[in-house]
Structure formats: C-alpha cells, structure tokens
Amino acid sequence: MKDKNNIVYIDGANLYSATKSYDWEFDYRRFRVWLSDKYDAKQVCLFLGLIPKYKNLYEKLQKDGYILIFKEVIYDNDGKVKGNCDADIVVRIMKDCYENNFEKAVLVSSDGDYSSLVSFLIEKDKLETILSPYNTEKCSVLLKRTGASIAYINVQKEILKSQ
C-alpha cells in the first residue's frame, strides 16, 4: 500500500481552547504520533500567535514534530492577545492544494468560518476529515452542513491524554 502524503492543518487557538475544557490533560506529543498513525500525516502544521514568553513551548512542539506557523499578535485595550489565524490557514491550504502538495488535508478546528474551504476541498476530493476539538454540540453547524466527515478529538481520551 502506498503511503499517503496527507497534511494536517491545526487552528491552534481552537485546539487549545477546547482541550482546556477537557477533564483530562491533552498530550500534544501523543496527538502528533496519533495523527501520523491514523491519518498518514507527513506534515502537521500548527497555526498560532507568536508570544515570546512561550518560546520553550514552541521549541517543545517543534521537537515533537509540529511545523509551527506563527501569526503576529496584537493586544486589545484590555491587554488580551488577538491573533486570529483563520485567513492564514485558508491561504496555506489553498496554496498547498493548488501546488498539489498533499493527497488529502485534515483540518483540526470546530470553527464554521472554514465551511467554504471545506466545501472546496470536498469538491476537489482533497479532504480526509475534520477533527473537531470540541464535542458534537459545540462543533459549528456550518461545518456539519458541508457533509464532511467529522471526528471528535475528545473521544480519543485514552490515546491522547498525558500519562
């Protein structure tokens, strides 16, 4: 059987927010291995805001096999970080699709803003699945309406929790 050349694209803020709500500690290293095993992921691109105080975390994620793609952040009037990566993810996936850099894409997000991208990938037969960090109730109905295959990360607790 030929190895697939699949790429995983992760909305880092969406994954982080969801996993903080779990009643167990999410293990990013185990997640990276699972993505390779389950979805033949040759690359796993993690999109996130660049905050210097998290340098050690970024180094650990890179060591664990993630390709980090940073978005410059700004701070609102309350000092809260703003670094939405949605457009960056869409552009990267569209570029990679256009350049035929992957066989199938896996999108890790529960955000309905990606519904038009998902529909495009389905039309081109380039979507493997959506991995929703949130449960079925919190996954956007807009993603569900695309008819895409959606798997829920939280049901993989035994595989993905820290030991």
Tab-separated table of N, CA, C and O in Angstrom, residues 110-119 122 130 138-148 150:
chain	number	residue	atom	x	y	z
A	110	SER	N	-13.144	23.498	15.010
A	110	SER	CA	-14.604	23.388	15.127
A	110	SER	C	-15.277	24.635	14.582
A	110	SER	O	-16.474	24.820	14.743
A	111	ASP	N	-14.507	25.489	13.947
A	111	ASP	CA	-14.914	26.826	13.551
A	111	ASP	C	-15.644	26.825	12.209
A	111	ASP	O	-15.088	26.398	11.193
A	112	GLY	N	-16.846	27.336	12.199
A	112	GLY	CA	-17.659	27.407	10.990
A	112	GLY	C	-17.098	28.321	9.916
A	112	GLY	O	-17.514	28.241	8.762
A	113	ASP	N	-16.149	29.184	10.270
A	113	ASP	CA	-15.534	30.063	9.272
A	113	ASP	C	-14.837	29.271	8.172
A	113	ASP	O	-14.568	29.794	7.101
A	114	TYR	N	-14.524	28.012	8.436
A	114	TYR	CA	-13.844	27.173	7.451
A	114	TYR	C	-14.800	26.417	6.531
A	114	TYR	O	-14.357	25.634	5.698
A	115	SER	N	-16.092	26.647	6.641
A	115	SER	CA	-17.054	25.837	5.881
A	115	SER	C	-16.879	25.967	4.371
A	115	SER	O	-16.968	24.968	3.648
A	116	SER	N	-16.600	27.170	3.870
A	116	SER	CA	-16.420	27.305	2.422
A	116	SER	C	-15.137	26.613	1.966
A	116	SER	O	-15.101	26.014	0.883
A	117	LEU	N	-14.093	26.659	2.767
A	117	LEU	CA	-12.859	25.932	2.461
A	117	LEU	C	-13.119	24.433	2.433
A	117	LEU	O	-12.683	23.732	1.513
A	118	VAL	N	-13.852	23.942	3.422
A	118	VAL	CA	-14.173	22.517	3.498
A	118	VAL	C	-14.974	22.096	2.272
A	118	VAL	O	-14.689	21.057	1.664
A	119	SER	N	-15.945	22.896	1.879
A	119	SER	CA	-16.735	22.577	0.678
A	119	SER	C	-15.849	22.509	-0.558
A	119	SER	O	-16.007	21.612	-1.396
A	122	ILE	N	-13.810	19.268	-0.431
A	122	ILE	CA	-14.675	18.127	-0.770
A	122	ILE	C	-14.872	18.061	-2.286
A	122	ILE	O	-14.755	16.997	-2.894
A	130	ILE	N	-12.394	16.302	9.075
A	130	ILE	CA	-12.273	17.400	10.027
A	130	ILE	C	-12.136	16.746	11.398
A	130	ILE	O	-12.903	15.834	11.727
A	138	LYS	N	-20.714	21.532	20.333
A	138	LYS	CA	-20.004	22.798	20.157
A	138	LYS	C	-19.328	22.927	18.793
A	138	LYS	O	-18.804	23.975	18.469
A	139	CYS	N	-19.340	21.880	18.000
A	139	CYS	CA	-18.800	21.957	16.646
A	139	CYS	C	-19.801	22.731	15.787
A	139	CYS	O	-21.008	22.479	15.846
A	140	SER	N	-19.312	23.653	15.002
A	140	SER	CA	-20.179	24.520	14.207
A	140	SER	C	-21.127	23.747	13.299
A	140	SER	O	-20.722	22.810	12.598
A	141	VAL	N	-22.355	24.174	13.286
A	141	VAL	CA	-23.353	23.587	12.394
A	141	VAL	C	-22.969	23.848	10.933
A	141	VAL	O	-23.292	23.060	10.044
A	142	LEU	N	-22.239	24.930	10.683
A	142	LEU	CA	-21.816	25.232	9.312
A	142	LEU	C	-20.855	24.166	8.793
A	142	LEU	O	-20.912	23.800	7.612
A	143	LEU	N	-19.988	23.657	9.656
A	143	LEU	CA	-19.108	22.556	9.253
A	143	LEU	C	-19.917	21.283	9.032
A	143	LEU	O	-19.691	20.556	8.067
A	144	LYS	N	-20.856	21.034	9.909
A	144	LYS	CA	-21.687	19.831	9.786
A	144	LYS	C	-22.488	19.839	8.489
A	144	LYS	O	-22.667	18.799	7.856
A	145	ARG	N	-22.948	21.000	8.089
A	145	ARG	CA	-23.764	21.119	6.873
A	145	ARG	C	-22.978	20.829	5.598
A	145	ARG	O	-23.579	20.583	4.550
A	146	THR	N	-21.659	20.865	5.665
A	146	THR	CA	-20.856	20.574	4.467
A	146	THR	C	-20.936	19.107	4.074
A	146	THR	O	-20.613	18.750	2.951
A	147	GLY	N	-21.329	18.264	5.028
A	147	GLY	CA	-21.365	16.831	4.767
A	147	GLY	C	-20.012	16.163	4.933
A	147	GLY	O	-19.864	14.973	4.639
A	148	ALA	N	-19.029	16.908	5.396
A	148	ALA	CA	-17.686	16.361	5.596
A	148	ALA	C	-17.686	15.346	6.726
A	148	ALA	O	-18.510	15.408	7.643
A	150	ILE	N	-16.560	14.187	10.094
A	150	ILE	CA	-16.085	14.898	11.281
A	150	ILE	C	-15.855	13.883	12.389
A	150	ILE	O	-16.737	13.093	12.714
